[in-house]
Structures are given as C-alpha cells and as structure tokens.
Amino acid sequence: MCTSLTYTSATGHHFFARTMDFPTTTPWRPVFLPRYYHWETALHATRTTQYAILGGGR
C-alpha cells in the first residue's frame, strides 16, 4: 500500500510525497518535470504542469 503526505511551509509552499511500495529490484529511474512542462497526451490534447514534479518511473 502506498503512503502519502502533504505539507505547507510557513512561506506558503506546498509539498506532496508518496512512497513507492515496489521491490528494490523493480527497474525504475528518477523522473523530473519542471514547472509549466508541456506534453501531448495519447489523445493529442496538450497539457501543462502547474507545479514541478520529481518522482520515479519506468
């Protein structure tokens, strides 16, 4: 089961964290998407991130 938490700093910055409950042998790599990153979905819609995202993916 994944665990998550949110935190708001005294200066109003928001943070979100979540665990990855997979074995350490699962192949993954760090993934970073900067704020306002643009990409196209499989349905050809354009999306833009509002916040930067740091995580792990395959």
C-alpha positions as MATLAB code, in Angstrom:
seq = 'MCTSLTYTSATGHHFFARTMDFPTTTPWRPVFLPRYYHWETALHATRTTQYAILGGGR';
ca = [
       0.000    0.000    0.000;
       1.380    3.427   -0.910;
       1.632    6.128    1.735;
       1.445    9.863    1.033;
       1.700   13.131    2.882;
       1.236   16.803    2.115;
       2.969   19.727    3.782;
       2.588   23.506    3.566;
       5.617   25.541    4.671;
       5.449   28.739    6.711;
       6.048   30.660    3.460;
       3.067   29.007    1.749;
       4.944   26.477   -0.429;
       3.156   23.145   -0.893;
       4.882   19.750   -0.883;
       3.495   16.292   -1.664;
       5.312   12.984   -1.142;
       4.377    9.366   -1.752;
       6.165    6.071   -1.202;
       6.762    3.531   -3.933;
       5.939    0.126   -2.466;
       7.752   -1.988   -5.029;
      10.697   -4.347   -4.510;
      14.111   -2.695   -4.804;
      14.764   -4.915   -7.834;
      11.996   -3.185   -9.823;
      13.708   -1.263  -12.655;
      12.996    2.454  -12.258;
      14.720    5.780  -12.836;
      14.275    9.300  -11.439;
      11.890   11.488  -13.451;
      11.731   15.298  -13.196;
       9.146   17.514  -14.893;
       9.770   21.250  -14.439;
       7.009   23.719  -13.684;
       4.999   24.602  -16.822;
       6.240   21.489  -18.676;
       4.187   20.881  -21.874;
       3.340   17.494  -23.371;
       0.840   15.907  -25.710;
      -1.399   13.066  -24.494;
      -2.179    9.893  -26.444;
      -5.448   11.596  -27.465;
      -3.472   14.566  -28.877;
      -4.546   17.012  -26.165;
      -1.887   19.413  -24.865;
      -1.251   19.506  -21.113;
       0.900   21.824  -18.977;
       2.048   21.164  -15.413;
       1.308   23.822  -12.816;
       3.979   22.534  -10.417;
       7.346   20.823  -10.767;
       7.224   17.052  -10.235;
      10.026   14.743   -9.058;
       9.384   11.017   -8.933;
      10.364    7.577  -10.105;
       9.150    5.802  -13.203;
       9.889    3.030  -15.641;
];
